């Protein structure tokens, strides 16, 4: 029956070792741990501990809601991608799609992990430079770059500008006073299975140019004294759970001709729920490189720009339970919601969760985890079993690292949460929580007006 709720908790989901000797059962771990960073443990007191840091301590030090990032998990993904691609295709480069987590500390972490950076917009350039990233390692994207943004990029010495359209080409020609490396964004004509708002490679895409127009633009760039054509760029979409669309996009773009470089974008999906089975990073790399070997020039540079697959699993959102209400449904309302994670409302993304101090307790109550904002669509998780949820419990939502901080907003006057990095038993505040002063700053009429 549509909308009917399961009445009984699911069989306890566990991972790890099977019980072979009933006299001496080996410990089994709740399956939810498999969604958290690899460093995650349950402490002797039964708390969730990430990178050696008890999430209760994060909450008592920095409050809730809070974004927590496991530094080593990010580094592990970065090295799997950078080294994995290099082993398969030595002339390669991995870019951090910084839109997935645009915090200054994340730019710094990415750069020190061997990644170049994809920036889309002047604000992301500013944050990357603040983090000390070499501007030559920036790739500037966007389908509507303004004069002011392009001027800023040129002045900063941004290494590569990805031209989206003819108007942008004309702007750049007007603004460039010395040679500038560029790529051309192409519509690859591939629509992967994902949420429509995350699909960017189909024929109707607002990003890039179809092949015939891209070919004309490439000819214009090649004839231009200031613009150096490096190659072509595509991005088919995000949270893509199969490898074939990536391969298809590479095969399509190869038809455009031989270039020095091919940037095939990001998009590799991640496992948010027990049911999802994304390709591993190795499977993804095997597939794209095998296709590239078949259709791209052997000496060309191959670039990828992952966001979600780098940061999603490294990040956790921690909330406090504010109320538990039984109205025929059990609503567990927390102190955050669509102001700190837009994804459930925007893309219908499903998450799993657990209670920080009850992670080893079997989940027994069917709940709807909702936020505090004035929309019925402000929900975090529909229909999840939680272990005896109660007021003041801390709720931990795994796989929350990608695009949550990105889309944080001030709905209902919410203050954007802090970002806390956890690393080898220590916590570091990377972004502090907004204050009411921050909230009011832009509303004060006496504040100076600084155009971007
Ligand atoms: C041009 C471009 N590159 C890379 C990415 C990163 O995608 P993902 O986070 O899915 O890896 C995006 C995100 O939408 C994008 O627009």
Short mmCIF file of C-alpha atoms and ligand atoms in Angstrom, two decimals:
data_model
loop_
_atom_site.label_atom_id
_atom_site.label_comp_id
_atom_site.label_asym_id
_atom_site.label_seq_id
_atom_site.Cartn_x
_atom_site.Cartn_y
_atom_site.Cartn_z
CA UNK A 1 0.00 0.00 0.00
CA UNK A 2 1.60 3.33 -0.98
CA UNK A 3 2.62 5.41 2.00
CA UNK A 4 2.09 2.56 4.46
CA UNK A 5 4.68 2.44 7.17
CA UNK A 6 6.49 -0.70 8.19
CA UNK A 7 5.30 -1.71 11.64
CA UNK A 8 8.25 -3.65 12.83
CA UNK A 9 11.93 -2.78 12.83
CA UNK A 10 13.99 -4.40 10.12
CA UNK A 11 16.18 -7.35 11.08
CA UNK A 12 19.21 -5.89 12.76
CA UNK A 13 21.64 -4.82 10.07
CA UNK A 14 25.18 -5.61 10.95
CA UNK A 15 28.43 -5.86 9.14
CA UNK A 16 31.61 -7.69 9.72
CA UNK A 17 32.18 -11.04 11.24
CA UNK A 18 29.74 -13.91 11.28
CA UNK A 19 28.97 -15.61 14.57
CA UNK A 20 30.53 -19.05 14.20
CA UNK A 21 30.68 -20.20 17.80
CA UNK A 22 27.43 -19.52 19.72
CA UNK A 23 29.30 -19.91 23.03
CA UNK A 24 31.72 -17.12 22.11
CA UNK A 25 30.05 -14.83 19.62
CA UNK A 26 32.38 -12.44 17.89
CA UNK A 27 31.28 -8.82 18.09
CA UNK A 28 29.22 -7.57 15.21
CA UNK A 29 28.96 -3.93 14.29
CA UNK A 30 25.83 -2.05 13.33
CA UNK A 31 25.74 -1.65 9.56
CA UNK A 32 25.32 2.10 9.87
CA UNK A 33 29.04 2.25 10.72
CA UNK A 34 29.81 1.26 7.13
CA UNK A 35 28.48 4.64 5.99
CA UNK A 36 30.63 6.65 8.38
CA UNK A 37 34.36 7.30 7.77
CA UNK A 38 36.61 4.26 8.01
CA UNK A 39 38.07 5.57 11.29
CA UNK A 40 34.68 5.33 13.04
CA UNK A 41 34.53 3.31 16.27
CA UNK A 42 32.15 2.77 19.15
CA UNK A 43 33.76 3.81 22.43
CA UNK A 44 33.57 1.78 25.65
CA UNK A 45 30.80 4.10 26.77
CA UNK A 46 28.90 3.32 23.57
CA UNK A 47 29.51 6.64 21.82
CA UNK A 48 30.27 7.24 18.17
CA UNK A 49 33.94 8.18 17.77
CA UNK A 50 35.38 9.50 14.51
CA UNK A 51 39.11 9.92 13.92
CA UNK A 52 39.57 9.36 17.64
CA UNK A 53 37.12 12.15 18.55
CA UNK A 54 33.90 11.46 20.46
CA UNK A 55 31.01 13.24 18.72
CA UNK A 56 29.63 14.10 22.16
CA UNK A 57 32.76 16.21 22.68
CA UNK A 58 32.30 17.93 19.32
CA UNK A 59 28.73 18.83 20.29
CA UNK A 60 29.61 20.02 23.78
CA UNK A 61 32.51 22.12 22.48
CA UNK A 62 31.00 23.63 19.33
CA UNK A 63 27.27 23.07 19.73
CA UNK A 64 24.82 21.68 17.18
CA UNK A 65 24.10 21.52 14.36
CA UNK A 66 27.71 21.00 13.31
CA UNK A 67 29.49 19.70 10.25
CA UNK A 68 32.30 17.28 11.10
CA UNK A 69 35.00 16.29 8.60
CA UNK A 70 37.38 13.35 8.96
CA UNK A 71 40.62 14.70 7.46
CA UNK A 72 42.18 11.27 6.88
CA UNK A 73 39.11 10.02 5.05
CA UNK A 74 39.36 12.96 2.66
CA UNK A 75 43.09 12.33 2.19
CA UNK A 76 42.47 8.62 1.56
CA UNK A 77 39.97 9.40 -1.20
CA UNK A 78 42.30 12.02 -2.68
CA UNK A 79 45.23 9.62 -2.86
CA UNK A 80 43.05 6.80 -4.27
CA UNK A 81 41.99 9.17 -7.05
CA UNK A 82 45.32 10.92 -7.70
CA UNK A 83 47.54 7.86 -7.50
CA UNK A 84 44.95 5.56 -9.02
CA UNK A 85 44.59 7.76 -12.07
CA UNK A 86 48.34 8.37 -12.36
CA UNK A 87 49.08 4.63 -12.31
CA UNK A 88 46.60 4.05 -15.13
CA UNK A 89 47.20 7.25 -17.15
CA UNK A 90 50.45 8.95 -16.06
CA UNK A 91 49.75 12.30 -17.75
CA UNK A 92 46.77 13.11 -15.55
CA UNK A 93 45.47 15.59 -13.01
CA UNK A 94 42.72 15.40 -10.39
CA UNK A 95 40.83 18.56 -9.49
CA UNK A 96 38.80 19.04 -6.32
CA UNK A 97 35.36 20.29 -7.39
CA UNK A 98 35.36 22.83 -4.60
CA UNK A 99 31.64 23.59 -4.96
CA UNK A 100 31.10 20.36 -3.05
CA UNK A 101 32.63 21.86 0.12
CA UNK A 102 33.79 25.45 -0.33
CA UNK A 103 35.46 26.10 3.01
CA UNK A 104 38.93 27.68 3.07
CA UNK A 105 40.25 24.76 5.12
CA UNK A 106 38.98 22.30 2.52
CA UNK A 107 40.80 24.17 -0.27
CA UNK A 108 43.99 23.93 1.77
CA UNK A 109 43.40 20.25 2.54
CA UNK A 110 42.77 19.53 -1.14
CA UNK A 111 45.88 21.37 -2.31
CA UNK A 112 48.11 19.61 0.24
CA UNK A 113 46.56 16.30 -0.83
CA UNK A 114 47.88 16.77 -4.37
CA UNK A 115 44.72 18.08 -5.97
CA UNK A 116 44.25 21.03 -8.29
CA UNK A 117 41.04 22.97 -7.82
CA UNK A 118 37.88 23.54 -9.84
CA UNK A 119 36.40 26.94 -8.97
CA UNK A 120 33.09 28.24 -10.26
CA UNK A 121 32.66 31.91 -9.46
CA UNK A 122 34.79 34.69 -7.99
CA UNK A 123 33.90 33.68 -4.43
CA UNK A 124 35.48 30.27 -4.89
CA UNK A 125 38.58 31.91 -6.41
CA UNK A 126 38.82 34.19 -3.38
CA UNK A 127 38.55 31.26 -0.96
CA UNK A 128 41.11 29.18 -2.86
CA UNK A 129 43.59 32.06 -2.83
CA UNK A 130 42.93 32.66 0.86
CA UNK A 131 43.84 29.01 1.43
CA UNK A 132 47.17 29.59 -0.30
CA UNK A 133 46.39 27.56 -3.42
CA UNK A 134 48.72 28.32 -6.35
CA UNK A 135 46.46 30.20 -8.85
CA UNK A 136 48.09 28.28 -11.69
CA UNK A 137 46.32 25.19 -10.29
CA UNK A 138 42.85 26.74 -10.54
CA UNK A 139 40.39 25.79 -13.28
CA UNK A 140 37.65 28.39 -13.57
CA UNK A 141 34.20 27.06 -14.57
CA UNK A 142 30.76 28.60 -14.90
CA UNK A 143 28.14 29.26 -17.55
CA UNK A 144 27.63 32.94 -16.70
CA UNK A 145 30.96 34.46 -15.74
CA UNK A 146 30.72 38.22 -15.49
CA UNK A 147 33.32 40.77 -16.59
CA UNK A 148 34.18 41.37 -12.94
CA UNK A 149 34.77 37.67 -12.34
CA UNK A 150 36.85 37.20 -15.45
CA UNK A 151 38.91 40.29 -14.61
CA UNK A 152 39.53 38.92 -11.14
CA UNK A 153 40.56 35.54 -12.57
CA UNK A 154 42.94 37.16 -15.05
CA UNK A 155 44.47 39.42 -12.41
CA UNK A 156 44.89 36.52 -10.00
CA UNK A 157 46.66 34.45 -12.65
CA UNK A 158 44.09 31.63 -12.69
CA UNK A 159 45.72 28.84 -14.70
CA UNK A 160 42.86 27.71 -16.92
CA UNK A 161 39.51 29.25 -17.81
CA UNK A 162 36.86 26.90 -19.16
CA UNK A 163 34.88 28.88 -21.74
CA UNK A 164 31.20 28.01 -21.73
CA UNK A 165 29.87 30.05 -24.64
CA UNK A 166 30.60 32.56 -27.38
CA UNK A 167 29.75 35.61 -25.26
CA UNK A 168 32.31 34.51 -22.71
CA UNK A 169 34.88 34.12 -25.46
CA UNK A 170 34.16 37.71 -26.60
CA UNK A 171 34.48 38.97 -23.01
CA UNK A 172 37.78 37.20 -22.53
CA UNK A 173 39.18 38.56 -25.79
CA UNK A 174 38.27 42.03 -24.61
CA UNK A 175 39.72 41.58 -21.13
CA UNK A 176 42.83 39.45 -21.65
CA UNK A 177 46.04 41.45 -21.88
CA UNK A 178 48.39 38.48 -21.92
CA UNK A 179 48.18 34.87 -22.94
CA UNK A 180 45.57 32.80 -21.11
CA UNK A 181 45.10 29.05 -21.21
CA UNK A 182 41.51 28.01 -21.92
CA UNK A 183 39.36 24.94 -22.48
CA UNK A 184 35.94 24.70 -24.10
CA UNK A 185 32.96 23.17 -22.33
CA UNK A 186 31.15 20.75 -24.55
CA UNK A 187 27.74 19.11 -24.21
CA UNK A 188 28.57 15.41 -24.50
CA UNK A 189 24.98 14.33 -25.18
CA UNK A 190 24.86 11.88 -22.28
CA UNK A 191 22.11 11.85 -19.67
CA UNK A 192 23.01 9.63 -16.74
CA UNK A 193 20.37 8.29 -14.38
CA UNK A 194 20.33 10.79 -11.57
CA UNK A 195 18.07 13.55 -10.25
CA UNK A 196 17.19 16.00 -13.08
CA UNK A 197 18.81 18.90 -11.21
CA UNK A 198 22.06 16.91 -11.09
CA UNK A 199 22.07 15.93 -14.75
CA UNK A 200 24.24 18.26 -16.84
CA UNK A 201 25.35 16.39 -19.97
CA UNK A 202 22.14 15.98 -21.95
CA UNK A 203 21.27 17.85 -25.14
CA UNK A 204 19.10 20.33 -23.20
CA UNK A 205 21.89 21.25 -20.76
CA UNK A 206 22.50 24.90 -19.96
CA UNK A 207 26.21 24.15 -19.61
CA UNK A 208 28.54 24.23 -22.60
CA UNK A 209 28.00 24.06 -26.33
CA UNK A 210 26.83 21.36 -28.71
CA UNK A 211 29.51 19.87 -30.95
CA UNK A 212 28.97 22.06 -34.02
CA UNK A 213 29.12 25.30 -32.02
CA UNK A 214 32.03 24.02 -29.93
CA UNK A 215 33.93 23.29 -33.14
CA UNK A 216 33.36 26.86 -34.36
CA UNK A 217 34.47 28.29 -31.02
CA UNK A 218 37.58 26.11 -31.00
CA UNK A 219 38.53 27.49 -34.44
CA UNK A 220 38.09 31.05 -33.17
CA UNK A 221 40.27 30.38 -30.12
CA UNK A 222 42.95 28.79 -32.25
CA UNK A 223 43.07 31.98 -34.33
CA UNK A 224 43.26 34.25 -31.28
CA UNK A 225 46.62 35.77 -30.25
CA UNK A 226 45.85 35.78 -26.50
CA UNK A 227 43.97 32.56 -25.90
CA UNK A 228 45.81 29.23 -25.81
CA UNK A 229 43.53 26.28 -26.42
CA UNK A 230 44.37 23.49 -23.97
CA UNK A 231 41.48 21.16 -24.70
CA UNK A 232 37.86 20.30 -24.04
CA UNK A 233 35.79 19.81 -20.93
CA UNK A 234 32.56 17.98 -20.09
CA UNK A 235 30.60 17.06 -16.98
CA UNK A 236 27.67 14.67 -17.26
CA UNK A 237 26.16 15.15 -13.80
CA UNK A 238 26.41 14.19 -10.17
CA UNK A 239 25.64 11.12 -8.02
CA UNK A 240 26.05 8.87 -11.06
CA UNK A 241 25.90 5.25 -9.94
CA UNK A 242 27.06 3.48 -13.12
CA UNK A 243 30.31 3.75 -15.07
CA UNK A 244 28.90 3.38 -18.58
CA UNK A 245 27.69 7.03 -18.95
CA UNK A 246 31.24 8.27 -18.20
CA UNK A 247 32.64 5.95 -20.87
CA UNK A 248 29.99 7.03 -23.35
CA UNK A 249 30.82 10.71 -22.75
CA UNK A 250 34.53 10.04 -23.41
CA UNK A 251 33.72 8.18 -26.62
CA UNK A 252 31.53 11.09 -27.74
CA UNK A 253 33.99 13.85 -26.92
CA UNK A 254 36.79 12.01 -28.74
CA UNK A 255 34.91 12.73 -31.97
CA UNK A 256 35.72 16.44 -31.56
CA UNK A 257 39.34 15.84 -32.48
CA UNK A 258 42.82 15.72 -30.93
CA UNK A 259 43.67 18.11 -28.11
CA UNK A 260 46.37 18.46 -25.48
CA UNK A 261 43.90 17.85 -22.64
CA UNK A 262 40.51 16.29 -21.93
CA UNK A 263 38.69 17.15 -18.70
CA UNK A 264 35.88 14.64 -18.23
CA UNK A 265 34.38 16.28 -15.14
CA UNK A 266 33.25 14.72 -11.86
CA UNK A 267 30.08 12.90 -10.96
CA UNK A 268 31.01 9.57 -9.41
CA UNK A 269 28.21 8.69 -6.97
CA UNK A 270 28.53 7.59 -3.37
CA UNK A 271 26.68 5.23 -1.04
CA UNK A 272 24.24 7.26 1.07
CA UNK A 273 22.05 4.31 2.03
CA UNK A 274 22.41 0.59 2.54
CA UNK A 275 20.63 0.01 -0.78
CA UNK A 276 22.96 2.06 -2.97
CA UNK A 277 25.89 0.34 -4.68
CA UNK A 278 28.05 2.90 -6.49
CA UNK A 279 31.09 1.77 -8.45
CA UNK A 280 34.28 1.86 -6.39
CA UNK A 281 36.90 4.49 -7.24
CA UNK A 282 39.00 1.69 -8.81
CA UNK A 283 36.13 0.45 -10.96
CA UNK A 284 35.44 4.00 -12.09
CA UNK A 285 39.10 4.66 -12.92
CA UNK A 286 39.42 1.31 -14.74
CA UNK A 287 36.44 2.16 -16.88
CA UNK A 288 37.33 5.74 -17.81
CA UNK A 289 40.96 4.92 -18.53
CA UNK A 290 40.13 1.85 -20.58
CA UNK A 291 37.83 4.01 -22.70
CA UNK A 292 40.36 6.84 -22.89
CA UNK A 293 43.04 4.38 -24.05
CA UNK A 294 40.74 3.27 -26.84
CA UNK A 295 39.66 6.68 -28.15
CA UNK A 296 41.86 9.56 -26.90
CA UNK A 297 45.35 10.50 -28.11
CA UNK A 298 47.91 8.58 -26.04
CA UNK A 299 49.92 11.67 -25.09
CA UNK A 300 46.96 13.79 -24.02
CA UNK A 301 46.41 14.91 -20.46
CA UNK A 302 43.39 13.37 -18.74
CA UNK A 303 41.71 15.41 -16.02
CA UNK A 304 38.86 14.50 -13.68
CA UNK A 305 37.20 16.76 -11.14
CA UNK A 306 35.40 14.83 -8.40
CA UNK A 307 33.59 16.55 -5.55
CA UNK A 308 31.08 14.21 -3.94
CA UNK A 309 33.30 11.11 -4.08
CA UNK A 310 36.04 13.05 -2.28
CA UNK A 311 34.08 14.69 0.50
CA UNK A 312 30.72 12.98 1.02
CA UNK A 313 31.80 10.10 3.24
CA UNK A 314 34.33 12.26 5.08
CA UNK A 315 31.53 14.48 6.41
CA UNK A 316 28.95 13.96 9.15
CA UNK A 317 26.18 16.30 10.30
CA UNK A 318 25.46 16.29 14.03
CA UNK A 319 22.15 17.58 15.36
CA UNK A 320 20.38 17.71 18.72
CA UNK A 321 16.92 16.25 19.02
CA UNK A 322 14.55 19.03 20.07
CA UNK A 323 11.28 17.12 20.24
CA UNK A 324 9.85 13.65 19.75
CA UNK A 325 6.19 13.92 18.84
CA UNK A 326 3.70 11.06 18.32
CA UNK A 327 0.81 12.17 16.13
CA UNK A 328 0.09 8.90 14.41
CA UNK A 329 3.59 9.25 13.03
CA UNK A 330 6.63 9.75 15.20
CA UNK A 331 8.36 13.00 14.32
CA UNK A 332 11.88 13.46 15.60
CA UNK A 333 12.58 17.18 15.15
CA UNK A 334 16.17 18.39 15.24
CA UNK A 335 17.82 21.80 15.55
CA UNK A 336 18.77 21.97 11.85
CA UNK A 337 17.21 20.99 8.56
CA UNK A 338 17.02 22.49 5.10
CA UNK A 339 19.12 25.48 6.17
CA UNK A 340 22.11 23.17 6.61
CA UNK A 341 21.25 20.35 4.20
CA UNK A 342 19.17 21.15 1.14
CA UNK A 343 19.61 17.80 -0.54
CA UNK A 344 16.52 15.95 0.75
CA UNK A 345 14.32 18.86 -0.38
CA UNK A 346 16.20 19.57 -3.60
CA UNK A 347 17.01 16.13 -4.92
CA UNK A 348 15.07 13.78 -2.64
CA UNK A 349 18.35 12.31 -1.43
CA UNK A 350 17.80 9.68 1.27
CA UNK A 351 20.15 9.42 4.24
CA UNK A 352 20.63 6.99 7.11
CA UNK A 353 21.38 8.10 10.68
CA UNK A 354 22.07 6.95 14.19
CA UNK A 355 22.09 8.34 17.70
CA UNK A 356 25.59 9.17 18.88
CA UNK A 357 25.18 7.63 22.35
CA UNK A 358 23.00 4.67 21.29
CA UNK A 359 24.75 3.45 18.18
CA UNK A 360 25.03 -0.08 19.56
CA UNK A 361 21.36 -0.19 20.57
CA UNK A 362 19.07 -1.88 18.04
CA UNK A 363 16.95 0.71 16.18
CA UNK A 364 13.37 0.06 17.33
CA UNK A 365 11.23 3.15 16.68
CA UNK A 366 10.02 4.11 13.23
CA UNK A 367 10.59 7.86 12.93
CA UNK A 368 10.45 10.73 10.50
CA UNK A 369 13.41 12.97 11.13
CA UNK A 370 12.41 16.54 10.35
CA UNK A 371 14.01 19.94 10.54
CA UNK A 372 12.98 23.17 12.23
CA UNK A 373 12.10 25.20 9.15
CA UNK A 374 8.71 26.37 7.92
CA UNK A 375 8.23 23.87 5.12
CA UNK A 376 6.71 20.41 5.17
CA UNK A 377 9.47 19.51 2.71
CA UNK A 378 11.99 20.29 5.44
CA UNK A 379 12.75 16.73 6.37
CA UNK A 380 16.04 15.01 6.85
CA UNK A 381 14.99 11.35 6.66
CA UNK A 382 11.58 9.88 5.97
CA UNK A 383 10.92 6.57 7.71
CA UNK A 384 13.96 5.44 9.59
CA UNK A 385 14.21 3.20 12.63
CA UNK A 386 16.14 4.87 15.45
CA UNK A 387 17.08 3.48 18.87
CA UNK A 388 14.67 5.00 21.45
CA UNK A 389 15.00 8.60 20.26
CA UNK A 390 14.62 11.16 23.04
CA UNK A 391 14.95 14.91 23.52
CA UNK A 392 18.62 16.04 23.70
CA UNK A 393 19.91 12.96 21.93
CA UNK A 394 22.58 13.72 19.36
CA UNK A 395 21.69 12.52 15.88
CA UNK A 396 24.60 11.77 13.52
CA UNK A 397 23.90 11.72 9.78
CA UNK A 398 26.70 10.09 7.76
CA UNK A 399 27.72 10.85 4.16
CA UNK A 400 26.79 14.49 4.67
CA UNK A 401 30.07 16.02 3.47
CA UNK A 402 29.05 16.97 -0.06
CA UNK A 403 27.01 20.05 -0.91
CA UNK A 404 25.54 20.44 2.63
CA UNK A 405 27.83 23.25 3.78
CA UNK A 406 27.74 24.52 0.17
CA UNK A 407 24.02 25.20 0.25
CA UNK A 408 23.75 26.29 3.89
CA UNK A 409 21.48 29.29 4.20
CA UNK A 410 19.76 31.50 6.74
CA UNK A 411 16.21 30.20 6.39
CA UNK A 412 14.20 31.27 9.46
CA UNK A 413 17.26 33.19 10.63
CA UNK A 414 19.28 30.01 11.02
CA UNK A 415 22.96 30.58 11.75
CA UNK A 416 25.22 28.59 9.46
CA UNK A 417 26.81 25.76 11.45
CA UNK A 418 30.51 25.41 12.20
CA UNK A 419 32.85 23.06 10.34
CA UNK A 420 34.95 20.95 12.68
CA UNK A 421 37.87 18.94 11.31
CA UNK A 422 38.70 15.78 13.25
CA UNK A 423 42.13 14.28 12.87
CA UNK A 424 44.05 11.77 14.99
CA UNK A 425 42.13 12.43 18.18
CA UNK A 426 42.01 16.22 17.80
CA UNK A 427 39.33 18.64 16.72
CA UNK A 428 40.06 21.84 14.82
CA UNK A 429 37.49 24.54 14.21
CA UNK A 430 37.73 25.33 10.49
CA UNK A 431 34.66 27.56 10.21
CA UNK A 432 32.98 29.03 13.28
CA UNK A 433 29.22 29.13 13.68
CA UNK A 434 27.63 32.32 12.37
CA UNK A 435 26.48 34.80 14.99
CA UNK A 436 23.50 37.12 15.02
CA UNK A 437 26.00 39.90 14.28
CA UNK A 438 27.02 38.06 11.10
CA UNK A 439 23.35 37.78 10.26
CA UNK A 440 22.74 41.51 10.68
CA UNK A 441 25.98 42.76 9.11
CA UNK A 442 24.67 43.01 5.56
CA UNK A 443 21.44 44.60 6.70
CA UNK A 444 23.09 47.64 8.27
CA UNK A 445 22.54 50.64 5.99
CA UNK A 446 25.76 52.31 7.08
CA UNK A 447 27.79 49.34 5.82
CA UNK A 448 30.00 50.26 2.85
CA UNK A 449 28.95 48.96 -0.54
CA UNK A 450 31.72 47.00 -2.21
CA UNK A 451 30.86 45.77 -5.67
CA UNK A 452 32.36 42.34 -6.37
C1 LIG B 1 31.76 21.25 -13.85
C2 LIG B 1 31.65 20.35 -12.67
N1 LIG B 1 32.68 19.57 -12.36
C3 LIG B 1 32.66 18.76 -11.29
C4 LIG B 1 31.55 18.68 -10.48
C5 LIG B 1 31.58 17.75 -9.30
O1 LIG B 1 30.63 16.76 -9.37
P1 LIG B 1 30.58 15.64 -8.23
O2 LIG B 1 30.51 16.35 -6.94
O3 LIG B 1 29.34 14.90 -8.53
O4 LIG B 1 31.80 14.81 -8.37
C6 LIG B 1 30.44 19.46 -10.77
C7 LIG B 1 29.24 19.38 -9.92
O5 LIG B 1 28.13 19.50 -10.28
C8 LIG B 1 30.48 20.33 -11.90
O6 LIG B 1 29.45 21.11 -12.19
#
